[in-house]
mmCIF file of C-alpha atoms in Angstrom:
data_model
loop_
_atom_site.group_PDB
_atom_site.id
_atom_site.type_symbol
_atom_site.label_atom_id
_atom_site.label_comp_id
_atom_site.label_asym_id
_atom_site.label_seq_id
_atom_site.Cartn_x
_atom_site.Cartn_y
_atom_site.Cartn_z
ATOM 1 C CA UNK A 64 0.000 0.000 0.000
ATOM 2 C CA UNK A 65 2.848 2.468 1.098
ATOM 3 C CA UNK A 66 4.543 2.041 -2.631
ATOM 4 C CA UNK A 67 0.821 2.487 -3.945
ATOM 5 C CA UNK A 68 0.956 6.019 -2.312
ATOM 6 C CA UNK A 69 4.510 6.951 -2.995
ATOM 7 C CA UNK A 70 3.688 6.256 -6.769
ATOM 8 C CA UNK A 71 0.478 8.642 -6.692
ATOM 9 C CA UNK A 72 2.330 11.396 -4.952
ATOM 10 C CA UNK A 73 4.870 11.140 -7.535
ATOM 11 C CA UNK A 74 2.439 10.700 -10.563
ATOM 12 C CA UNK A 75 0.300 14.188 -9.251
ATOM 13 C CA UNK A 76 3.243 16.344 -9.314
ATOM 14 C CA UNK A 77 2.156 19.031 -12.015
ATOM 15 C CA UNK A 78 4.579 20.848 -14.898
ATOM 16 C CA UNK A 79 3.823 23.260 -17.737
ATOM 17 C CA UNK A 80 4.362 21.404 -21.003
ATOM 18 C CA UNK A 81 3.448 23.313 -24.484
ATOM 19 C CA UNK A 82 3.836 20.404 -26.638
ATOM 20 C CA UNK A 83 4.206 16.346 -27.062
ATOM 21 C CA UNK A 84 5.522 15.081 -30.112
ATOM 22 C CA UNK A 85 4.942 11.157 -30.723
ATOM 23 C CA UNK A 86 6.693 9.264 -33.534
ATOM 24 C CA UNK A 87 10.269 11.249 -33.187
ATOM 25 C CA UNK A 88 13.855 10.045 -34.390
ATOM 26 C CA UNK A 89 16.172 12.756 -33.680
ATOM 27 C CA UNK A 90 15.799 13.418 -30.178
ATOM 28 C CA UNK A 91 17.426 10.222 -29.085
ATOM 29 C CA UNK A 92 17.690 6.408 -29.945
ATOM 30 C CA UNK A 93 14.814 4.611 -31.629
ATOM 31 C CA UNK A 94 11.037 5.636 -32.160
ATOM 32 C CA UNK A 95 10.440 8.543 -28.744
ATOM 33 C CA UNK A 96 7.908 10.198 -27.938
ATOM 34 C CA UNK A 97 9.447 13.900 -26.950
ATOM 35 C CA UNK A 98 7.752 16.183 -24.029
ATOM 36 C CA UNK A 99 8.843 19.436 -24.934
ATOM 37 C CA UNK A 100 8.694 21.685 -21.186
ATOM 38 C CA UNK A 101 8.461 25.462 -20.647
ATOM 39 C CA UNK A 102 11.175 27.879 -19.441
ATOM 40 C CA UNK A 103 14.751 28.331 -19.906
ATOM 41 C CA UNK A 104 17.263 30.160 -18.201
ATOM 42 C CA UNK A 105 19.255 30.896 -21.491
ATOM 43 C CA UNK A 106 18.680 33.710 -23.987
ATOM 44 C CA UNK A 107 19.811 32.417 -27.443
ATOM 45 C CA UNK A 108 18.281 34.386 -30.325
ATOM 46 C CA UNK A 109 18.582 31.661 -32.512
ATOM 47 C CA UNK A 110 16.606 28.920 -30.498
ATOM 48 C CA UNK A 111 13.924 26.743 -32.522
ATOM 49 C CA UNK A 112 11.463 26.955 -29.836
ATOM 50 C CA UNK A 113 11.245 30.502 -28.550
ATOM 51 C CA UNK A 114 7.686 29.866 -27.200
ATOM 52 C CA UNK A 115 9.674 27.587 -25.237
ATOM 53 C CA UNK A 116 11.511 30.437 -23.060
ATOM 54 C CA UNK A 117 8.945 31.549 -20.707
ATOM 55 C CA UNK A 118 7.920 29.719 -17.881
ATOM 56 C CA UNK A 119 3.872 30.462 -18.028
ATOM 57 C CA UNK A 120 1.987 29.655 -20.888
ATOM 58 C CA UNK A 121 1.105 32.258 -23.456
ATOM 59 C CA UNK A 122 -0.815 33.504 -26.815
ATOM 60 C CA UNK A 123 0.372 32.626 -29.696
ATOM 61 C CA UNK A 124 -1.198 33.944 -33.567
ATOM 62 C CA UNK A 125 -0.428 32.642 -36.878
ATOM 63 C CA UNK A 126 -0.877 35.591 -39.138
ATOM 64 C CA UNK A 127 -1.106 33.853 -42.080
ATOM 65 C CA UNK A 128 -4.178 31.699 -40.692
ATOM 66 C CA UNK A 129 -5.798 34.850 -39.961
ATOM 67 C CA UNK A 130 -8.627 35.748 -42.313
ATOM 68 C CA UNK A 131 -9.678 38.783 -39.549
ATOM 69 C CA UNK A 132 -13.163 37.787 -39.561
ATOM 70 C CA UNK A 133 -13.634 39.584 -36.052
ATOM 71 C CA UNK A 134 -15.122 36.464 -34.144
ATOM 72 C CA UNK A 135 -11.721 36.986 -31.149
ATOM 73 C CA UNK A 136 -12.819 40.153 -31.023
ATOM 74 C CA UNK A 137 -16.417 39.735 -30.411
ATOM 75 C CA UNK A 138 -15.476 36.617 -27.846
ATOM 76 C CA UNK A 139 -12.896 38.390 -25.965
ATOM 77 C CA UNK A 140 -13.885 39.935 -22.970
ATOM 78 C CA UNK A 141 -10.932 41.913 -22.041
ATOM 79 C CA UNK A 142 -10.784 43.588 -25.345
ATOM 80 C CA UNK A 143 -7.274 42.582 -26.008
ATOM 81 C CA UNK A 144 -8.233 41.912 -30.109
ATOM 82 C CA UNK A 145 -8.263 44.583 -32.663
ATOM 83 C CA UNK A 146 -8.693 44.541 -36.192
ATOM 84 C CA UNK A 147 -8.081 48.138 -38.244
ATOM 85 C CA UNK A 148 -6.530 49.532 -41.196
ATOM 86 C CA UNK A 149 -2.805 47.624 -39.467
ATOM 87 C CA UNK A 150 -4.576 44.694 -39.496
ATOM 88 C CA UNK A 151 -5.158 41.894 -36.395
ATOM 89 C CA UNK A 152 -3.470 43.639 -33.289
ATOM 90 C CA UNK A 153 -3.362 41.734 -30.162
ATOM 91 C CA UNK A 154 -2.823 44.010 -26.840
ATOM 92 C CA UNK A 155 -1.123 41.526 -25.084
ATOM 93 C CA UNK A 156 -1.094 43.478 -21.569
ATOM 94 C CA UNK A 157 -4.695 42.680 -21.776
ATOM 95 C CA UNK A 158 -4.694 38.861 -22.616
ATOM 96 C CA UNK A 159 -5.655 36.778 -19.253
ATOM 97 C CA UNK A 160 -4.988 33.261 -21.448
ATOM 98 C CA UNK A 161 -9.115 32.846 -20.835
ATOM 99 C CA UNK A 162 -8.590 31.098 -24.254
ATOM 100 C CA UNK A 163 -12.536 32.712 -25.793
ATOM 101 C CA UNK A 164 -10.285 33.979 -28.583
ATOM 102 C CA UNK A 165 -8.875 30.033 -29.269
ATOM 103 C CA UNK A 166 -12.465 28.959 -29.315
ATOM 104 C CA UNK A 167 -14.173 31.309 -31.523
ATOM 105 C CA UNK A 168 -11.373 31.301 -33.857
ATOM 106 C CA UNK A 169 -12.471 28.789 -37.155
ATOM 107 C CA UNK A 170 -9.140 28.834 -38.716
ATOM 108 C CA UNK A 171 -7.510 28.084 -35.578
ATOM 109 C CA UNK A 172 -5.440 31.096 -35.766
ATOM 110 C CA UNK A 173 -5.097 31.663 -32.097
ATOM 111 C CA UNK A 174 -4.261 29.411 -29.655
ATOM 112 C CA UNK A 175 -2.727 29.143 -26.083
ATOM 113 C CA UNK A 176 0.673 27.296 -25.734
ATOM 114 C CA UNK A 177 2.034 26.117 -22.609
ATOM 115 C CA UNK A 178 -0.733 23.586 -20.792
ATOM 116 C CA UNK A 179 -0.387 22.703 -16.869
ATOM 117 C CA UNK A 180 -0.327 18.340 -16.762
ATOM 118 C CA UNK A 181 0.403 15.928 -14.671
ATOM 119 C CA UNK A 182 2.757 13.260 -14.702
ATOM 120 C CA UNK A 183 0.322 10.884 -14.964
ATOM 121 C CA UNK A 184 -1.415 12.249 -17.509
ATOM 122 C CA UNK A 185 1.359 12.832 -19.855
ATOM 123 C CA UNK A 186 2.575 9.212 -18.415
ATOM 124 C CA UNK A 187 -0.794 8.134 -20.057
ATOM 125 C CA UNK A 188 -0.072 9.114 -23.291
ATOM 126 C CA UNK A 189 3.900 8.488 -23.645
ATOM 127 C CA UNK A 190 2.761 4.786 -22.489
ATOM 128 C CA UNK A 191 0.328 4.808 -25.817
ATOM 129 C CA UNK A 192 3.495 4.114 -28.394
ATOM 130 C CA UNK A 193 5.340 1.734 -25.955
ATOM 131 C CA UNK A 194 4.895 -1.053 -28.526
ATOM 132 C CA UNK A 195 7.160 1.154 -30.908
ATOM 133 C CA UNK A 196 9.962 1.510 -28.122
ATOM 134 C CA UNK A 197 10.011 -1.672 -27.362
ATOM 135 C CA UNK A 198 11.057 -2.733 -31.125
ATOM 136 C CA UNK A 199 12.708 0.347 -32.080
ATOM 137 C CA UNK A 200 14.861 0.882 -29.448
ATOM 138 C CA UNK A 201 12.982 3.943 -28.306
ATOM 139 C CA UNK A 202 11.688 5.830 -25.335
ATOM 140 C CA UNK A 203 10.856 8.813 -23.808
ATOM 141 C CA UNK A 204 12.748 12.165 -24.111
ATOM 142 C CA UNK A 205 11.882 15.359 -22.060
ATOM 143 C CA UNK A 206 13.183 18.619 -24.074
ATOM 144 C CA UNK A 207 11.909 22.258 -23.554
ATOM 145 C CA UNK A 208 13.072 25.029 -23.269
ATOM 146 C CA UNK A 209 15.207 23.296 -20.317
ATOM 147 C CA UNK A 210 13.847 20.452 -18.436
ATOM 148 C CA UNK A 211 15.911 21.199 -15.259
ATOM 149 C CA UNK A 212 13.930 24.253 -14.894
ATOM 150 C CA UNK A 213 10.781 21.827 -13.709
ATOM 151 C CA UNK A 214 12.765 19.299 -11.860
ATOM 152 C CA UNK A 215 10.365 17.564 -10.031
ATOM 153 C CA UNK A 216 7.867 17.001 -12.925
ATOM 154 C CA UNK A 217 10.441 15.952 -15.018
ATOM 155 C CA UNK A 218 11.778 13.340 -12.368
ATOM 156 C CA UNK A 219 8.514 12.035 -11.825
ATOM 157 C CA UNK A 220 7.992 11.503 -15.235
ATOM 158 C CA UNK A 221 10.960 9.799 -16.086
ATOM 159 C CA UNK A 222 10.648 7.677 -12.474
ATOM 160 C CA UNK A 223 7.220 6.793 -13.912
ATOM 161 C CA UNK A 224 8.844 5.620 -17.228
ATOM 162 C CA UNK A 225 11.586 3.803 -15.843
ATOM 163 C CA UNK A 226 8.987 1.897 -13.749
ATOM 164 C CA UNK A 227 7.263 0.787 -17.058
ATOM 165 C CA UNK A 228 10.320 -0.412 -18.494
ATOM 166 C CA UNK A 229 10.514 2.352 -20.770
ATOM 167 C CA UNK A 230 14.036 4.389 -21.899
ATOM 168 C CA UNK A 231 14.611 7.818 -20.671
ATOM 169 C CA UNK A 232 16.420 10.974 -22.295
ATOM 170 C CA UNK A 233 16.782 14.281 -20.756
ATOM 171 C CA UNK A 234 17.626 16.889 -23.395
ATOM 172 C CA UNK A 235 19.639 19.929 -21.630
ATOM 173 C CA UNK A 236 21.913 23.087 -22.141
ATOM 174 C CA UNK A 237 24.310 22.419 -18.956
ATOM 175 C CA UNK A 238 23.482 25.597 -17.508
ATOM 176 C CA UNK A 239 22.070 24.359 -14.288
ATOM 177 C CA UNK A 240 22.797 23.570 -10.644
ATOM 178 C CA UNK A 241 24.588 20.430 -10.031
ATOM 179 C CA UNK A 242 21.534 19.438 -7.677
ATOM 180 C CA UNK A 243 19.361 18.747 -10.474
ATOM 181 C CA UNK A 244 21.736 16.617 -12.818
ATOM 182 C CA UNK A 245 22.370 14.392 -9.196
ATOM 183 C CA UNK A 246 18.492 14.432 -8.818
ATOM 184 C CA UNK A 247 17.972 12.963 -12.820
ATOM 185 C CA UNK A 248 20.942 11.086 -13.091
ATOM 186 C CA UNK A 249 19.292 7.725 -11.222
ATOM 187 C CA UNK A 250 15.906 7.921 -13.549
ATOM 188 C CA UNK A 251 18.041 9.187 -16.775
ATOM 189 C CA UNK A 252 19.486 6.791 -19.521
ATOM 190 C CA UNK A 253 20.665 9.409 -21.850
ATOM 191 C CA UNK A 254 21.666 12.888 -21.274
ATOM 192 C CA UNK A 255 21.345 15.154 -24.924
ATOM 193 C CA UNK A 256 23.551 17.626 -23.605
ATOM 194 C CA UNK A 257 23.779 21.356 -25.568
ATOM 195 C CA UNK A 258 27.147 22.942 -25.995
ATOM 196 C CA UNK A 259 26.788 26.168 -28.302
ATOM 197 C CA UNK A 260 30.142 27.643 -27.602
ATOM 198 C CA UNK A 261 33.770 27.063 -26.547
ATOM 199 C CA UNK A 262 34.840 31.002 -25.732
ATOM 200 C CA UNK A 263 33.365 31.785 -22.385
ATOM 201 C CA UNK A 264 32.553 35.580 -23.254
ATOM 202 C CA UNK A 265 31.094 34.385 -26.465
ATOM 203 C CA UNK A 266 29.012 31.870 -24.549
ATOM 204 C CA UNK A 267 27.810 34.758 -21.876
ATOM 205 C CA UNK A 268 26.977 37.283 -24.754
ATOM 206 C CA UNK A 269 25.409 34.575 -26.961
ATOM 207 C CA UNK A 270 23.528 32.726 -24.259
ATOM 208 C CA UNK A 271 23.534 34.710 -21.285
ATOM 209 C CA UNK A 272 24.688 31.345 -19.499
ATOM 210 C CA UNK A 273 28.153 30.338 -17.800
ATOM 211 C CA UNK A 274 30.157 28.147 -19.859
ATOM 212 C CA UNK A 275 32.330 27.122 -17.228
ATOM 213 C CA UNK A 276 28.945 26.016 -15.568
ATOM 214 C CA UNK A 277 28.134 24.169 -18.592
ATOM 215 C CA UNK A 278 31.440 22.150 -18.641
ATOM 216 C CA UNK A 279 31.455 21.699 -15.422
ATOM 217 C CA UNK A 280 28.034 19.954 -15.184
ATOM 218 C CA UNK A 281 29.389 17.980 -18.481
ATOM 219 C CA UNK A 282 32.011 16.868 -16.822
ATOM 220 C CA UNK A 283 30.397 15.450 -13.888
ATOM 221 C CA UNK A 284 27.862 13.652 -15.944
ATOM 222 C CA UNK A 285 30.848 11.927 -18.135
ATOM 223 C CA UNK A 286 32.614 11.018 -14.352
ATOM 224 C CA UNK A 287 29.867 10.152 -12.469
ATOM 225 C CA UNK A 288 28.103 7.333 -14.590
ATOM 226 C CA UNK A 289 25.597 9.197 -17.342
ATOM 227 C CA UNK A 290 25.184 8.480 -20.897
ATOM 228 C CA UNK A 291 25.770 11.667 -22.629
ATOM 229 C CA UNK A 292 25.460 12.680 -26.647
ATOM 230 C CA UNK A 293 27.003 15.936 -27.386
ATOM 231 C CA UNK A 294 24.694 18.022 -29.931
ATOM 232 C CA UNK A 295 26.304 21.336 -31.306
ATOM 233 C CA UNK A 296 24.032 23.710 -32.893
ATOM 234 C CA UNK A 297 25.685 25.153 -36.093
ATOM 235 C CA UNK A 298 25.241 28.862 -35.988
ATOM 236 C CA UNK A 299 26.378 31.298 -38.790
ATOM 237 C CA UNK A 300 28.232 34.667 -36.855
ATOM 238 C CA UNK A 301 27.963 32.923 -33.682
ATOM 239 C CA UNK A 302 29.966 29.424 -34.598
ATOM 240 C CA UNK A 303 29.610 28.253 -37.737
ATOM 241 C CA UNK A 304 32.662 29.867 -39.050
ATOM 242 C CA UNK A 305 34.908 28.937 -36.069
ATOM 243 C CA UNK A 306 37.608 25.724 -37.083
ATOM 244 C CA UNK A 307 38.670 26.629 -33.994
ATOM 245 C CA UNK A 308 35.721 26.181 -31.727
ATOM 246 C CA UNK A 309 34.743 23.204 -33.600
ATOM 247 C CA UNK A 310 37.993 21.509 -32.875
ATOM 248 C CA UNK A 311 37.368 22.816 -29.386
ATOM 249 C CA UNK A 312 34.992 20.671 -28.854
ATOM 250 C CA UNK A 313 36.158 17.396 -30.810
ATOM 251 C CA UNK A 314 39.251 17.618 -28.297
ATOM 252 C CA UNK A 315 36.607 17.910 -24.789
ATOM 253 C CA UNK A 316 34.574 14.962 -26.610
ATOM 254 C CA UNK A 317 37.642 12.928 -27.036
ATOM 255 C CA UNK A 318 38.598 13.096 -23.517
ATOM 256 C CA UNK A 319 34.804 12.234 -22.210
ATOM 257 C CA UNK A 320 34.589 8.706 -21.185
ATOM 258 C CA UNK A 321 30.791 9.581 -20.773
ATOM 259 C CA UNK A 322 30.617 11.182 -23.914
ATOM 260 C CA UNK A 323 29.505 8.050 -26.626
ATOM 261 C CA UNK A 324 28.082 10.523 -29.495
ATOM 262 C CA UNK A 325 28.540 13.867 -31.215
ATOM 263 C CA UNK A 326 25.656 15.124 -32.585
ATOM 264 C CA UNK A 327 25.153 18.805 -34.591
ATOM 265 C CA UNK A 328 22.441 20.982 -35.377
ATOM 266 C CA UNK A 329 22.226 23.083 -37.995
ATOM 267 C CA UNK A 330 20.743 26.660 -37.840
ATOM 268 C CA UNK A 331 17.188 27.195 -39.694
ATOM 269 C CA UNK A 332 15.198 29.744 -39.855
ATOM 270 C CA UNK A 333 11.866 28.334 -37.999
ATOM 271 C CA UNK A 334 12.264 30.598 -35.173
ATOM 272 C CA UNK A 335 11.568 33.737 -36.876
ATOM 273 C CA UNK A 336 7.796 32.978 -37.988
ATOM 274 C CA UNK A 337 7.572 31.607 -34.307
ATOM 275 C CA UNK A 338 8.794 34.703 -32.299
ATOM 276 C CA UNK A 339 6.821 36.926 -34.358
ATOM 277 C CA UNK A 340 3.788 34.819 -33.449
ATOM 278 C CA UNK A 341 4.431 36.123 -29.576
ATOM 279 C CA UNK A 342 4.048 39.007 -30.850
ATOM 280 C CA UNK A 343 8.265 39.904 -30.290
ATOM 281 C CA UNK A 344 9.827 41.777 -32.367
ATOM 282 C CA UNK A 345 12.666 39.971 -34.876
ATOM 283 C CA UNK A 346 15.938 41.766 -34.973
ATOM 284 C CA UNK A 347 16.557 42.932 -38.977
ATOM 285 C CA UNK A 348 19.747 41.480 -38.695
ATOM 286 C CA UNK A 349 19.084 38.172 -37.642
ATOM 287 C CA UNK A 350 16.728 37.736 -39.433
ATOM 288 C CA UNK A 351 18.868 37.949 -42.568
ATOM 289 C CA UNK A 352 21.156 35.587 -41.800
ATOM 290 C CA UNK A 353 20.984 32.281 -44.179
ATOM 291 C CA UNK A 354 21.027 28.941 -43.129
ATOM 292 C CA UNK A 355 24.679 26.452 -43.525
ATOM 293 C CA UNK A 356 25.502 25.703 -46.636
ATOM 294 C CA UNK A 357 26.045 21.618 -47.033
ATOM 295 C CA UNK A 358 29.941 22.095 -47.445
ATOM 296 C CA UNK A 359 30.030 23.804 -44.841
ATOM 297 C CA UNK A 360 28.507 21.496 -42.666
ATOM 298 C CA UNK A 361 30.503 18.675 -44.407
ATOM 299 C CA UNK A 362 33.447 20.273 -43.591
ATOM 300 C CA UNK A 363 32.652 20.660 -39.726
ATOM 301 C CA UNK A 364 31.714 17.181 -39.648
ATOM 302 C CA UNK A 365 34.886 16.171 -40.484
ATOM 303 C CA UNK A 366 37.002 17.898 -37.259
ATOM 304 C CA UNK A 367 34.232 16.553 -35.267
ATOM 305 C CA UNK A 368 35.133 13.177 -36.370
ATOM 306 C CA UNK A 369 38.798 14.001 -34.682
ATOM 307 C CA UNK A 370 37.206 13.178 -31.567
ATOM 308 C CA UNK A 371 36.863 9.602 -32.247
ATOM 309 C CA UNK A 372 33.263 9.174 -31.268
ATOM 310 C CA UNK A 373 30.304 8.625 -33.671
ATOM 311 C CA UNK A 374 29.314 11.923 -35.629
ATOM 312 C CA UNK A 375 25.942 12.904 -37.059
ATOM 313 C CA UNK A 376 22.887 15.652 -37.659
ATOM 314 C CA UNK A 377 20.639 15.531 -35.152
#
């Protein structure tokens, strides 16, 4: 009866998750079904899921589904919806997330992102694909934003997993207390762990995280037992052009016992359309940057493979 209990306390712990992806193959080994968590406590202009930053879900509006019909702005009761010669303008100081907007929206233009679950209830639907896991090779990953910002939901989630037999990945940028990695570690098989940038002032200005906080919590992982893949996001004027950071971090990989994988990431555009749709403005200059060209890419590949581990896009 006791375990009984312990399990429900665990499974009711609560987290803000804004979306579950079933069916994926890049965010660790086999078929996974990825929880993607809110909040991060870095500031990197060129992340793929900016709706991920904030810790509290929020509005987000697709422009181009937008046919301003009006019906948000009849249904809203804080007036926050305007439609005028500038088009659909969404006072956002006025938004209360009551979500009348989402549902009188037909072309589902609108909609909240960022939902508060339980570990049991997200449990319930990882748990659908297990079938897939178990003959893939797959699991569960939990991305975000950064997972160690929710620590206990994501621990309960993965305990809950591990319970069921099912693999576990934790996909994080570093740039946490060591508390949380020893709190993981027990119900984590795989750590995806983020490394952006070997120059510590580049890191801070690029990031707004430590790097020596980063490698630190790296190298505790690699000493203290974890699985860890390496993924490097390729970023043109941050990275990209760097021989030097890239062999950088084909030397730290080498010298990893924990480290089994190198993984990169190369920079798209996706974010911009995204950020705009939370209503942020998009910086002229980033925004013009292009994405890697293949030789490029190819030719960063091939330092990475100095490190002697297994390299590959992510």
């Amino acid at each position: 009866m006791s375990h009984d209990i312990h399990k429900s306390a665990i499974l009711s712990c609560s987290g803000v998750v804004f979306d579950i992806k079933r069916f994926a193959i890049h965010d660790g080994p086999g078929i996974r079904t990825t929880v993607f968590v809110k909040g991060c406590n870095m500031t990197c202009w060129w992340c793929h899921n900016p709706e991920s930053k904030s810790d509290k879900p929020e509005l987000f509006f697709s422009s181009s589904k937008c046919r301003n019909c009006g019906r948000c702005v009849a249904a809203c009761p804080q007036h926050a919806h305007r439609i005028g010669p500038d088009g659909h303008v969404i006072d956002r100081s006025k938004c209360v997330l009551c979500g009348a907007c989402v549902t009188a929206c037909p072309f589902e233009a609108v909609r909240i992102i960022g939902t508060i679950r339980t570990a049991a209830d997200v449990l319930a639907e990882v748990l659908e694909d297990r079938h897939y896991y178990a003959t893939s090779g797959g699991g569960v990953t939990v991305s975000g934003g950064e997972p160690l910002r929710q620590p206990d939901f994501v621990y309960a989630l993965l305990w809950a997993a591990r319970q069921e037999g099912i693999h576990t990945a934790v996909d994080t940028n570093g740039n946490n207390g060591r508390g949380g990695y020893e709190t993981l570690l027990p119900v984590t098989d795989l750590f995806l762990f983020d490394l952006k940038q070997m120059d510590a002032e580049k890191h801070k200005a690029g990031t707004g995280g430590s790097l020596k906080n980063v490698l630190d919590n790296l190298r505790w992982l690699s000493e203290n037992g974890a699985t860890v893949i390496l993924r490097c996001p390729i970023i043109p004027g941050v990275n990209a052009e760097d021989d030097g950071h890239w062999r950088q971090v084909a030397d730290l990989a080498a010298g990893l016992t924990g480290v089994t994988a190198v993984e990169y990431l190369p920079y798209h555009r996706l974010w911009i359309g995204k950020q705009s749709g939370l209503g942020a403005a998009v910086d002229e200059d980033l925004r013009s940057r292009p994405e890697i060209s293949g030789e490029r890419i190819a030719a960063i590949h091939g330092i990475l493979e100095q490190s002697g581990k297994p390299v590959s896009k992510g």
